[in-house]
Short mmCIF file of C-alpha atoms and ligand atoms in Angstrom, two decimals:
data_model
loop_
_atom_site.label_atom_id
_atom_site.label_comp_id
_atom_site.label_asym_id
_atom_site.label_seq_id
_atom_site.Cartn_x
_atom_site.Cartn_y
_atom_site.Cartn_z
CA UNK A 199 -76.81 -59.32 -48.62
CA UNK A 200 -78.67 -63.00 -49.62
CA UNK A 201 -74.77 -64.21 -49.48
CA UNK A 202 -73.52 -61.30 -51.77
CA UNK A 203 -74.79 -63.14 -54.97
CA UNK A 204 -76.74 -60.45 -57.04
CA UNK A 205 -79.38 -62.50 -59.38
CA UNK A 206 -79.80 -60.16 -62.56
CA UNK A 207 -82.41 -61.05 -65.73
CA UNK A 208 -80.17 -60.15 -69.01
CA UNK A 209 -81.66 -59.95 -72.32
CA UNK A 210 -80.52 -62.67 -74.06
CA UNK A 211 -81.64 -62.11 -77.50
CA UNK A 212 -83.63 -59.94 -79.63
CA UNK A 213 -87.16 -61.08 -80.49
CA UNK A 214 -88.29 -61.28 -83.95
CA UNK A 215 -92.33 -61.01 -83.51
CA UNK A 216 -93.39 -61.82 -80.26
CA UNK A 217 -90.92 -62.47 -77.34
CA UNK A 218 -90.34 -65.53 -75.66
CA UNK A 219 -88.89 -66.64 -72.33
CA UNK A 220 -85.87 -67.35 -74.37
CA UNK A 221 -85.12 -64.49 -75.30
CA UNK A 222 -84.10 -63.91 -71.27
CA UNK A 223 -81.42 -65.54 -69.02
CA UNK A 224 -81.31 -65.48 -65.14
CA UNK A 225 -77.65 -64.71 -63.54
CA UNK A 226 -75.96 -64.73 -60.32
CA UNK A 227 -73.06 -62.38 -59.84
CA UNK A 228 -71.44 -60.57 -57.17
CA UNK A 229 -73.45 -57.83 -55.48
CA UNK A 230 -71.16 -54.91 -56.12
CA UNK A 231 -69.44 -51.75 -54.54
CA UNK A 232 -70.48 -48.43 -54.61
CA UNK A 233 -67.48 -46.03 -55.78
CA UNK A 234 -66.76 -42.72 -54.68
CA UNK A 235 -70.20 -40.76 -55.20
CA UNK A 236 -72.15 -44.05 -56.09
CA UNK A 237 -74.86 -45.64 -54.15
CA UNK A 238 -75.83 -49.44 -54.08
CA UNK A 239 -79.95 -49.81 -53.95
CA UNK A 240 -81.30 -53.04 -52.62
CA UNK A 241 -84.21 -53.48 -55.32
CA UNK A 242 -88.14 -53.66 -53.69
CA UNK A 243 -89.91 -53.34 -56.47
CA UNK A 244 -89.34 -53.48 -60.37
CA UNK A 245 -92.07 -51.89 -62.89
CA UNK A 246 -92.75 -53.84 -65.84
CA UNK A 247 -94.13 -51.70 -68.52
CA UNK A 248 -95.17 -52.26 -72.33
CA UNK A 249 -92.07 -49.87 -73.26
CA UNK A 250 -89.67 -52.73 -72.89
CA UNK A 251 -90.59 -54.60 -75.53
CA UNK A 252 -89.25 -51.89 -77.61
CA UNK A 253 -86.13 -51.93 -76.12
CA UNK A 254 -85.86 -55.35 -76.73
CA UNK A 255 -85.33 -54.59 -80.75
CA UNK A 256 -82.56 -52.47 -82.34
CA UNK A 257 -84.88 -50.83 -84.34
CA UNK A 258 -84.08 -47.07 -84.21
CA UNK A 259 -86.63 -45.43 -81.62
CA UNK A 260 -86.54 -42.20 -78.74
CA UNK A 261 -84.60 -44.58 -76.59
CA UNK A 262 -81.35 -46.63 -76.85
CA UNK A 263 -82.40 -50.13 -77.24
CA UNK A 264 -81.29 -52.08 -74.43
CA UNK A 265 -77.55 -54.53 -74.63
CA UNK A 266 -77.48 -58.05 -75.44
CA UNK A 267 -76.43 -59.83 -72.18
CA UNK A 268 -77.06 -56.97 -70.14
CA UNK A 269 -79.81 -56.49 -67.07
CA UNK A 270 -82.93 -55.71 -68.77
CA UNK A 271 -83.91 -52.06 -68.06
CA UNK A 272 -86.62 -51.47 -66.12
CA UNK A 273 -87.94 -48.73 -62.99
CA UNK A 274 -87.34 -49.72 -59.72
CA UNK A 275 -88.40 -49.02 -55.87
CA UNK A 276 -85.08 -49.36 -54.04
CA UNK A 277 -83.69 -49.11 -50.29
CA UNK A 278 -79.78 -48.09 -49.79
CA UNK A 279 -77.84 -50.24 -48.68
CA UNK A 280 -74.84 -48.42 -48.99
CA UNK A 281 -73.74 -44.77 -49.80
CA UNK A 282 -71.01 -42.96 -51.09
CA UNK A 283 -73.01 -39.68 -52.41
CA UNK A 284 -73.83 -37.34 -49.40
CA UNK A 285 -77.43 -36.72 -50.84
CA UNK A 286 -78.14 -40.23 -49.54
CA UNK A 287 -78.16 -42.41 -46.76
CA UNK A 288 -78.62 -45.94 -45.84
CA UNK A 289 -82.00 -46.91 -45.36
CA UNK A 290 -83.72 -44.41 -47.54
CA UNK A 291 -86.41 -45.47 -50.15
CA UNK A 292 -85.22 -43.94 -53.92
CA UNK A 293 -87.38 -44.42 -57.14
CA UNK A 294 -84.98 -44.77 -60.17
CA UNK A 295 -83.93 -47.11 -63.05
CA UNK A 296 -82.21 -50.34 -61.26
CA UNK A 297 -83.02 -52.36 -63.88
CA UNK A 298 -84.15 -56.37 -63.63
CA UNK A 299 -82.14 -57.18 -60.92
CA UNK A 300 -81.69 -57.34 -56.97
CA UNK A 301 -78.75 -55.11 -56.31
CA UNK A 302 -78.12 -52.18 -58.21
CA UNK A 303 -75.32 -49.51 -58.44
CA UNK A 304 -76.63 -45.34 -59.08
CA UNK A 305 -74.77 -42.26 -59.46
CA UNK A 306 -77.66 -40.89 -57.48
CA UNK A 307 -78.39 -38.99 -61.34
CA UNK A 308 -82.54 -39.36 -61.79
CA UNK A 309 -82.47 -40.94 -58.12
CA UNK A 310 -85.81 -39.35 -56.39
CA UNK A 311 -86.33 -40.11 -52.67
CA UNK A 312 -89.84 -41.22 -51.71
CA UNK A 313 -91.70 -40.35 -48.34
CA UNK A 314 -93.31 -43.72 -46.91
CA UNK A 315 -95.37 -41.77 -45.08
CA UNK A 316 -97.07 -40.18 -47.71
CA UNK A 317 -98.10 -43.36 -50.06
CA UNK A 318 -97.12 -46.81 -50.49
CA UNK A 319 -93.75 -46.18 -51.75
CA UNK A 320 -94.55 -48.91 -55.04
CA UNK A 321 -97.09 -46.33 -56.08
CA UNK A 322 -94.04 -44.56 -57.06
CA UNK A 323 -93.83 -46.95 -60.30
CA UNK A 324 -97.88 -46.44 -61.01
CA UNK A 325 -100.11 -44.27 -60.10
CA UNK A 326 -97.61 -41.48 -58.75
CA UNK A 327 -94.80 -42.22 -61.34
CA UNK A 328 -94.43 -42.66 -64.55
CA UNK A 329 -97.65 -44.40 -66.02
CA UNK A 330 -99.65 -41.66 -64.08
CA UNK A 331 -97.90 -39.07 -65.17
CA UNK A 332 -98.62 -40.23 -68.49
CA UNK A 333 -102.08 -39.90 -68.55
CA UNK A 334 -102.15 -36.63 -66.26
CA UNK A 335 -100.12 -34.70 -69.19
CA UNK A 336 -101.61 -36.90 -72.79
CA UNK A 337 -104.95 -36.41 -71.29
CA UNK A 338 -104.65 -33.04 -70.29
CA UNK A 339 -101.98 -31.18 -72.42
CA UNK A 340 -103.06 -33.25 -75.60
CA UNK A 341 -106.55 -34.16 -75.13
CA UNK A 342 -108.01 -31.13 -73.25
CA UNK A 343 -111.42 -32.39 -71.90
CA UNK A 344 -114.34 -29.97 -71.92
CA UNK A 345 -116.74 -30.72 -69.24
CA UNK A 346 -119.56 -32.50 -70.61
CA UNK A 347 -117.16 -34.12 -73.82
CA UNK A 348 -116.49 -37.83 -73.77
CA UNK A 349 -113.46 -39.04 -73.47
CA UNK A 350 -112.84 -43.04 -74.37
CA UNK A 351 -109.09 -45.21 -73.34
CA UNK A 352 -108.43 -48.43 -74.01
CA UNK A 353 -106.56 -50.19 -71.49
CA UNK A 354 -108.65 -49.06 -69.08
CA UNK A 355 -107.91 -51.13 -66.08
CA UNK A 356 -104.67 -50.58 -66.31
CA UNK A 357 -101.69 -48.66 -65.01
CA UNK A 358 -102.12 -45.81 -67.77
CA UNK A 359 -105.84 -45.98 -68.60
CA UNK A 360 -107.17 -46.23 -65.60
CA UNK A 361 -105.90 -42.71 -64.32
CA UNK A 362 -107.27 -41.48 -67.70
CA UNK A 363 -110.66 -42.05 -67.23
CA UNK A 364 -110.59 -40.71 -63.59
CA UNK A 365 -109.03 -37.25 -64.36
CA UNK A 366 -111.17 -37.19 -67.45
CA UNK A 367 -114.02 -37.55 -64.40
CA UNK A 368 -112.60 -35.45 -62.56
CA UNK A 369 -112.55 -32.55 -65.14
CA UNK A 370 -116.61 -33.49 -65.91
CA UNK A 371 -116.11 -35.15 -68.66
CA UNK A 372 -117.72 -38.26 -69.38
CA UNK A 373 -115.20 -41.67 -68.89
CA UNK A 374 -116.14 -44.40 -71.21
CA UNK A 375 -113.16 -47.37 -71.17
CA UNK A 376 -112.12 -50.48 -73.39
CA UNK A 377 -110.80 -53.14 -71.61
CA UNK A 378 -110.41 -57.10 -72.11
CA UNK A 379 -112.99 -59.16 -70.37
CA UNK A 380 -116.02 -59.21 -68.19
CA UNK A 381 -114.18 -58.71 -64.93
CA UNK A 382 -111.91 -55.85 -65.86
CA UNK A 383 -115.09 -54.07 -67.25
CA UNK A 384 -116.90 -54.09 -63.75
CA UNK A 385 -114.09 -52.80 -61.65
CA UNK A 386 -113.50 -50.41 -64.67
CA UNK A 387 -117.24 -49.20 -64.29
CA UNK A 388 -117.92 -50.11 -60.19
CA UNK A 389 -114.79 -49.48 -58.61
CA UNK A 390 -112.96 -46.86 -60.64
CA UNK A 391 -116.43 -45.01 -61.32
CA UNK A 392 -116.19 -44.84 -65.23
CA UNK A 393 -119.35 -44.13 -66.82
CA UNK A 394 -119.31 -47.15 -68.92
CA UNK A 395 -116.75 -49.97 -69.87
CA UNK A 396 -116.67 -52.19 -73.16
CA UNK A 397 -115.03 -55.84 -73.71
CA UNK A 398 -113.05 -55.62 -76.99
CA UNK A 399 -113.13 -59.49 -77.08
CA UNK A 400 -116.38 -59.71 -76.83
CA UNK A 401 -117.98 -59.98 -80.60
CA UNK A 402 -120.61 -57.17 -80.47
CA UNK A 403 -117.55 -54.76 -79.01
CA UNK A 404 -118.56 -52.01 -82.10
CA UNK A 405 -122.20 -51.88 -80.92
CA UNK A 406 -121.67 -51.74 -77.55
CA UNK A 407 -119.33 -48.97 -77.66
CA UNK A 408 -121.22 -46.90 -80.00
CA UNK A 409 -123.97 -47.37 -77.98
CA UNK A 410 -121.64 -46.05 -74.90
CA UNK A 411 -120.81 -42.94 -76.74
CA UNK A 412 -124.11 -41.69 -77.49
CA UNK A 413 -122.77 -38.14 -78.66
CA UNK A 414 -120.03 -39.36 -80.15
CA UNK A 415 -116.08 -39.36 -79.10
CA UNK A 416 -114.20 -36.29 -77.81
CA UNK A 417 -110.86 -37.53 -77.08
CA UNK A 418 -109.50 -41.13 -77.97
CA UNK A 419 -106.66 -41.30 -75.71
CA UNK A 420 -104.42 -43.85 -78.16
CA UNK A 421 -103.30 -46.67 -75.62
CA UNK A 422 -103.72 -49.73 -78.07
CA UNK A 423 -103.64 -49.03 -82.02
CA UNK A 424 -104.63 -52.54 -83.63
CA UNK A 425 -108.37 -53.41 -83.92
CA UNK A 426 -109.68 -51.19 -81.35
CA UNK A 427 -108.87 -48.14 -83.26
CA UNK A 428 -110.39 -49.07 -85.50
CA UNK A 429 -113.60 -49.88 -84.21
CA UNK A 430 -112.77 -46.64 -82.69
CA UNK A 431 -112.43 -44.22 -85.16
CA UNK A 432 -115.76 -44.02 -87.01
CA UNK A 433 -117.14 -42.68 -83.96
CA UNK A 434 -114.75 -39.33 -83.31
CA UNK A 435 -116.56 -36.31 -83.58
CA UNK A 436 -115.28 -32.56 -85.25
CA UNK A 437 -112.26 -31.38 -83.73
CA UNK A 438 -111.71 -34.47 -81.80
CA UNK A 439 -108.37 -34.75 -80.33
CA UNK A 440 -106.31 -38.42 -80.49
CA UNK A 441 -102.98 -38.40 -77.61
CA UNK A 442 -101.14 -41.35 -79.05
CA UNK A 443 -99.47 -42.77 -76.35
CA UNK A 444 -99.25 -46.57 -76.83
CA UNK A 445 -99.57 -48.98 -79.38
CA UNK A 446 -99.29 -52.44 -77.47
CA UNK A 447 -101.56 -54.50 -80.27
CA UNK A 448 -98.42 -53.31 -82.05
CA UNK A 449 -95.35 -53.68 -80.88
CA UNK A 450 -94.68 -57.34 -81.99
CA UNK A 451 -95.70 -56.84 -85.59
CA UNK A 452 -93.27 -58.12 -87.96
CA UNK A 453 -94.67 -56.18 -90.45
CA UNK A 454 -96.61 -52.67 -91.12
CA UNK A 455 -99.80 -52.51 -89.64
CA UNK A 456 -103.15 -50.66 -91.08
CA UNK A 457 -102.87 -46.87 -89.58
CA UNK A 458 -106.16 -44.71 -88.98
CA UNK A 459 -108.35 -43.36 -92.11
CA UNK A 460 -106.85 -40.23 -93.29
CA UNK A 461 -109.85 -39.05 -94.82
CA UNK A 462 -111.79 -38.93 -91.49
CA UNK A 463 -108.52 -36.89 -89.99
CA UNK A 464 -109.01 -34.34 -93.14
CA UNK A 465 -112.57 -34.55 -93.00
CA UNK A 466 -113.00 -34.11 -89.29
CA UNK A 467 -110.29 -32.10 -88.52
CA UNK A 468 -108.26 -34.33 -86.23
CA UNK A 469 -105.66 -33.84 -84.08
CA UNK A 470 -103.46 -36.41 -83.42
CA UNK A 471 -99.93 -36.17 -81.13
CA UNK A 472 -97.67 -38.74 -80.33
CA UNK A 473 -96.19 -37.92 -76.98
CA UNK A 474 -93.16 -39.68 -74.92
CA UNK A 475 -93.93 -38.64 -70.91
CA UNK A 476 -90.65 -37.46 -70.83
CA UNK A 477 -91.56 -34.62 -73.35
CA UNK A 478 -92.99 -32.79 -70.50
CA UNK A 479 -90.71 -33.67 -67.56
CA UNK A 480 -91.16 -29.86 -66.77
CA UNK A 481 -94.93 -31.10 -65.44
CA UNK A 482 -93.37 -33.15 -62.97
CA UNK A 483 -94.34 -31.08 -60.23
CA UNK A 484 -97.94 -30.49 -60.92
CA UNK A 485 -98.40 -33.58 -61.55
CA UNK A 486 -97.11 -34.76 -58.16
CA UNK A 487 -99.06 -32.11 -56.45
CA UNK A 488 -102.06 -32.89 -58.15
CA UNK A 489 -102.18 -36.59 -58.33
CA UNK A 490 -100.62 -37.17 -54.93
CA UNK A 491 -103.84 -35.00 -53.34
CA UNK A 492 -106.22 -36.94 -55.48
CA UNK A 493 -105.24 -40.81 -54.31
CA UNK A 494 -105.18 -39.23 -50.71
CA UNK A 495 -108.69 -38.42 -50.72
CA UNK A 496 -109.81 -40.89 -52.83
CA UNK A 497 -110.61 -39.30 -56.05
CA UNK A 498 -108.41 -41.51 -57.72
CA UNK A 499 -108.01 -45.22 -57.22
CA UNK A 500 -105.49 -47.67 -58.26
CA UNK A 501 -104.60 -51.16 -59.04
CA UNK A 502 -101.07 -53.12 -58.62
CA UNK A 503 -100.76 -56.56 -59.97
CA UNK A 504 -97.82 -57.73 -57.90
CA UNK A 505 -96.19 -60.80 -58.49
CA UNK A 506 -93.32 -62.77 -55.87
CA UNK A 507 -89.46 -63.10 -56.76
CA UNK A 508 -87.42 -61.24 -59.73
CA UNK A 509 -87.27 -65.02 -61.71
CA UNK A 510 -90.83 -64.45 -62.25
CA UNK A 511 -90.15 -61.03 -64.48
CA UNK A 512 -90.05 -62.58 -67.63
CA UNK A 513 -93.21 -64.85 -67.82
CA UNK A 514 -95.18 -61.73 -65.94
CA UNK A 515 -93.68 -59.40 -68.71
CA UNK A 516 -95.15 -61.51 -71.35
CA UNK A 517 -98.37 -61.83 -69.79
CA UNK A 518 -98.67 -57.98 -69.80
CA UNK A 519 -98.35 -57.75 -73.33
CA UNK A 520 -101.31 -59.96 -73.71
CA UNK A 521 -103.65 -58.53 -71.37
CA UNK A 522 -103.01 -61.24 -68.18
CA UNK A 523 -102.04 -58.12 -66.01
CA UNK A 524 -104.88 -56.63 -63.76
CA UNK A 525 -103.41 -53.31 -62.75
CA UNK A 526 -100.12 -51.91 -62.36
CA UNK A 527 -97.48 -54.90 -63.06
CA UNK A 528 -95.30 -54.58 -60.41
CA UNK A 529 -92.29 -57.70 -59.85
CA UNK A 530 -91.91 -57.37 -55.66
CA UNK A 531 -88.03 -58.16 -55.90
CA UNK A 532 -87.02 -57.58 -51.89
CA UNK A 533 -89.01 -57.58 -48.65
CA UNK A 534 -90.22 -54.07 -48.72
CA UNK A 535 -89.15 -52.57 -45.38
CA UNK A 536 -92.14 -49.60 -45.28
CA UNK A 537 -94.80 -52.56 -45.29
CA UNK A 538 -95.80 -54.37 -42.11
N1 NAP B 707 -96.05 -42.44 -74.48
C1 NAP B 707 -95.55 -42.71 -73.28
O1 NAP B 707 -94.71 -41.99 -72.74
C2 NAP B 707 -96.06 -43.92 -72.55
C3 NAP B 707 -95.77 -44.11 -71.19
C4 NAP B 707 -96.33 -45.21 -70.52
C5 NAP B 707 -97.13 -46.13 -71.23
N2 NAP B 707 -97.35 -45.91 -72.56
C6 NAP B 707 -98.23 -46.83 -73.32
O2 NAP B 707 -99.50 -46.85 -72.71
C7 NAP B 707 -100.13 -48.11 -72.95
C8 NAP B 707 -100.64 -48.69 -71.62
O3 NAP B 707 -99.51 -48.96 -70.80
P1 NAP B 707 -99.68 -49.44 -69.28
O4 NAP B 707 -98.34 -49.37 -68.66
O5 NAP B 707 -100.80 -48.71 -68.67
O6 NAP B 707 -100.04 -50.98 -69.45
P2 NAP B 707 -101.30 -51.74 -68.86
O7 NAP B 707 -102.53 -51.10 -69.40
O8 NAP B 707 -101.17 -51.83 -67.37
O9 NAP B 707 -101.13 -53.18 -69.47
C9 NAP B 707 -101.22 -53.42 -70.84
C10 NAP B 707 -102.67 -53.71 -71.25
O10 NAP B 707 -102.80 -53.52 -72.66
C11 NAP B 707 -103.93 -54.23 -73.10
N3 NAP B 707 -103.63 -54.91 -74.37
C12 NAP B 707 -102.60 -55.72 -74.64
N4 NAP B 707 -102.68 -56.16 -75.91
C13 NAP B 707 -103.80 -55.62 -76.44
C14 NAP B 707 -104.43 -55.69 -77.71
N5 NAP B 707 -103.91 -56.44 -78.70
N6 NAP B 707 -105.57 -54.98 -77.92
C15 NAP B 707 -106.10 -54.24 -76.93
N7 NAP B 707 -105.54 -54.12 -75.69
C16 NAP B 707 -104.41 -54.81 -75.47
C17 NAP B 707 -104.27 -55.26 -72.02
O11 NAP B 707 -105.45 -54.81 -71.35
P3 NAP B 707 -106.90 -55.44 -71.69
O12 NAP B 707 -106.85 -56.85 -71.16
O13 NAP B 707 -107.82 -54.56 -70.96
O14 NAP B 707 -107.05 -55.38 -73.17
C18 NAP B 707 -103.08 -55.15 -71.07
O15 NAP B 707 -103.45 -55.45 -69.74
C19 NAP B 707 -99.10 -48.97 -73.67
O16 NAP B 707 -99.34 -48.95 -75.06
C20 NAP B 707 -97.79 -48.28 -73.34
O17 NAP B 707 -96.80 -48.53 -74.31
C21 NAP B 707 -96.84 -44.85 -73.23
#
């Protein structure tokens, strides 16, 4: 047990604006003992996810913000190591909420265990967790795709956006995505088989997207707020729908940021939902069903940006929140025993 020392990332600070790699601190304590219906999980994989930098503030939110010198929180991939809960047993692979560090104690509660034989178990954090269950229930509870509609997401390449645009596909609508550069745009367009993908840093962005929605925009599926929107928003047709999921151009702002033109929601009949993930947990199942059928044949593809060693969470964290991520930002914390 890498001599029983447990190396933990706490938060050591709250940000004011955008985080720094102050506001974290690297530990070492003692890998602890599971107590009477308590398991210990040997961390593989940690998700990093735009989320956290809410959790980083006290501002009131959906979720408790996490504690001052505490692990960060964070999804995890984890192998038991130990077990005193008879639902588990050493050796199996559970997807839960270890948190930023290398050792991690459960009370098995929101513990689910993953079959290596049916996908890489880190999908569990991307494509078949969390960020794909997003955009299975915003796009398809909120924004309802009609075949032949066109649906546009920003963030396209990545762990949310680009399962958008493929169900949106996949339901025969048409898949237009926003991401940041030249080379997210192609693998947007080649590889995940969007119809078309737009550069929002690039300075004819509002052309080139209106240009890509030639009837207009069905469903915005929210991913970004900021300047995309809008550039965005002029273009939604009648009755279009708007899932507001994410907000990352956001989530540092010290201050209140422009929201969308009310008289286009009025005028156009809008609808707009925030949704947390969690507000339809009850989906779970379909969602697995569906989505676990659709990366086994193909349909849909996925991307996992993984980076060596938990001491590189931080810097890889901030790098997500400014677009350096190229798929599914994944931390690998252990040697993953399901991969040769
Ligand atoms: N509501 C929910 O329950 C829920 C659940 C999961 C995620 N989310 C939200 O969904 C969104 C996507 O999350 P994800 O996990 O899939 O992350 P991700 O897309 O894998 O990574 C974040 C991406 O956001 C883009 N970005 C960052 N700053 C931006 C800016 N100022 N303007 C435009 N784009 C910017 C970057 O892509 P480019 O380089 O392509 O711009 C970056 O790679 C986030 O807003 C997240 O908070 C919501």
């Amino acid at each position: 047990m890498a001599g029983n020392i447990n190396r933990q990332i706490l938060l050591k600070s709250r940000p004011e604006g955008p985080p720094g790699l102050e506001n974290f601190e690297l530990v070492g304590v003692p890998v602890p003992e599971p107590g009477e219906g308590e398991v210990l999980m040997r961390i593989l994989y940690l998700s990093l996810d735009p989320y956290m930098r809410g959790r980083m503030s006290a501002a009131k939110s959906y979720a408790k913000p996490a504690a001052v010198g505490e692990p960060m929180v964070g999804g995890t991939v984890g192998e038991i190591v130990k077990s005193r809960d008879a639902k588990f047993s050493a050796g199996d692979i559970v997807v839960g909420r270890g948190g930023w560090q290398e050792y991690a104690l459960s009370s098995g509660a929101g513990l689910r265990k993953l079959d290596p034989a049916a996908a890489p178990v880190s999908t569990a954090l991307g494509v078949l967790g969390m960020p794909g269950m997003t955009a299975y229930v915003g796009l398809l509870e909120i924004g309802q795709p009609k075949p032949g509609e066109t649906v546009v997401v920003a963030a396209a390449s990545g762990a949310v956006g680009s399962v958008v645009g493929q169900i949106a596909r996949i339901k025969g609508a048409r898949a237009v995505g926003i991401a940041g550069g030249a080379e997210k745009c192609r693998y947007v367009a080649d590889e995940l088989g969007f119809d078309a993908c737009v550069d929002h840093r690039a300075p004819d962005f509002a052309q080139k997207l209106e240009a890509a929605c030639p009837k207009g925009i069905d469903v915005y599926f929210e991913n970004v707020g900021g300047a995309v929107q809008h550039t965005v928003w002029p273009l939604l047709n009648d009755f279009a729908r708007v899932p507001v999921c994410g907000l990352i151009a956001q989530y540092s702002a010290t201050s209140a940021m422009p929201g969308p033109d009310m008289v286009s929601v009025l005028r156009k009949r809008l609808l707009l939902r925030g949704f947390i993930v969690s507000d339809f947990a009850a989906k779970q199942g379909d969602f697995l069903r569906e989505a676990s059928e659709w990366v086994r044949s193909g349909r849909v593809k996925y991307r996992e940006d993984i980076v060596d060693g938990l001491e590189r969470a931080p810097a890889s964290f901030l790098g997500l929140l400014q677009g350096k991520n190229f798929g599914k930002m994944l931390v690998k914390v252990g040697q993953d025993p399901t991969r040769a």
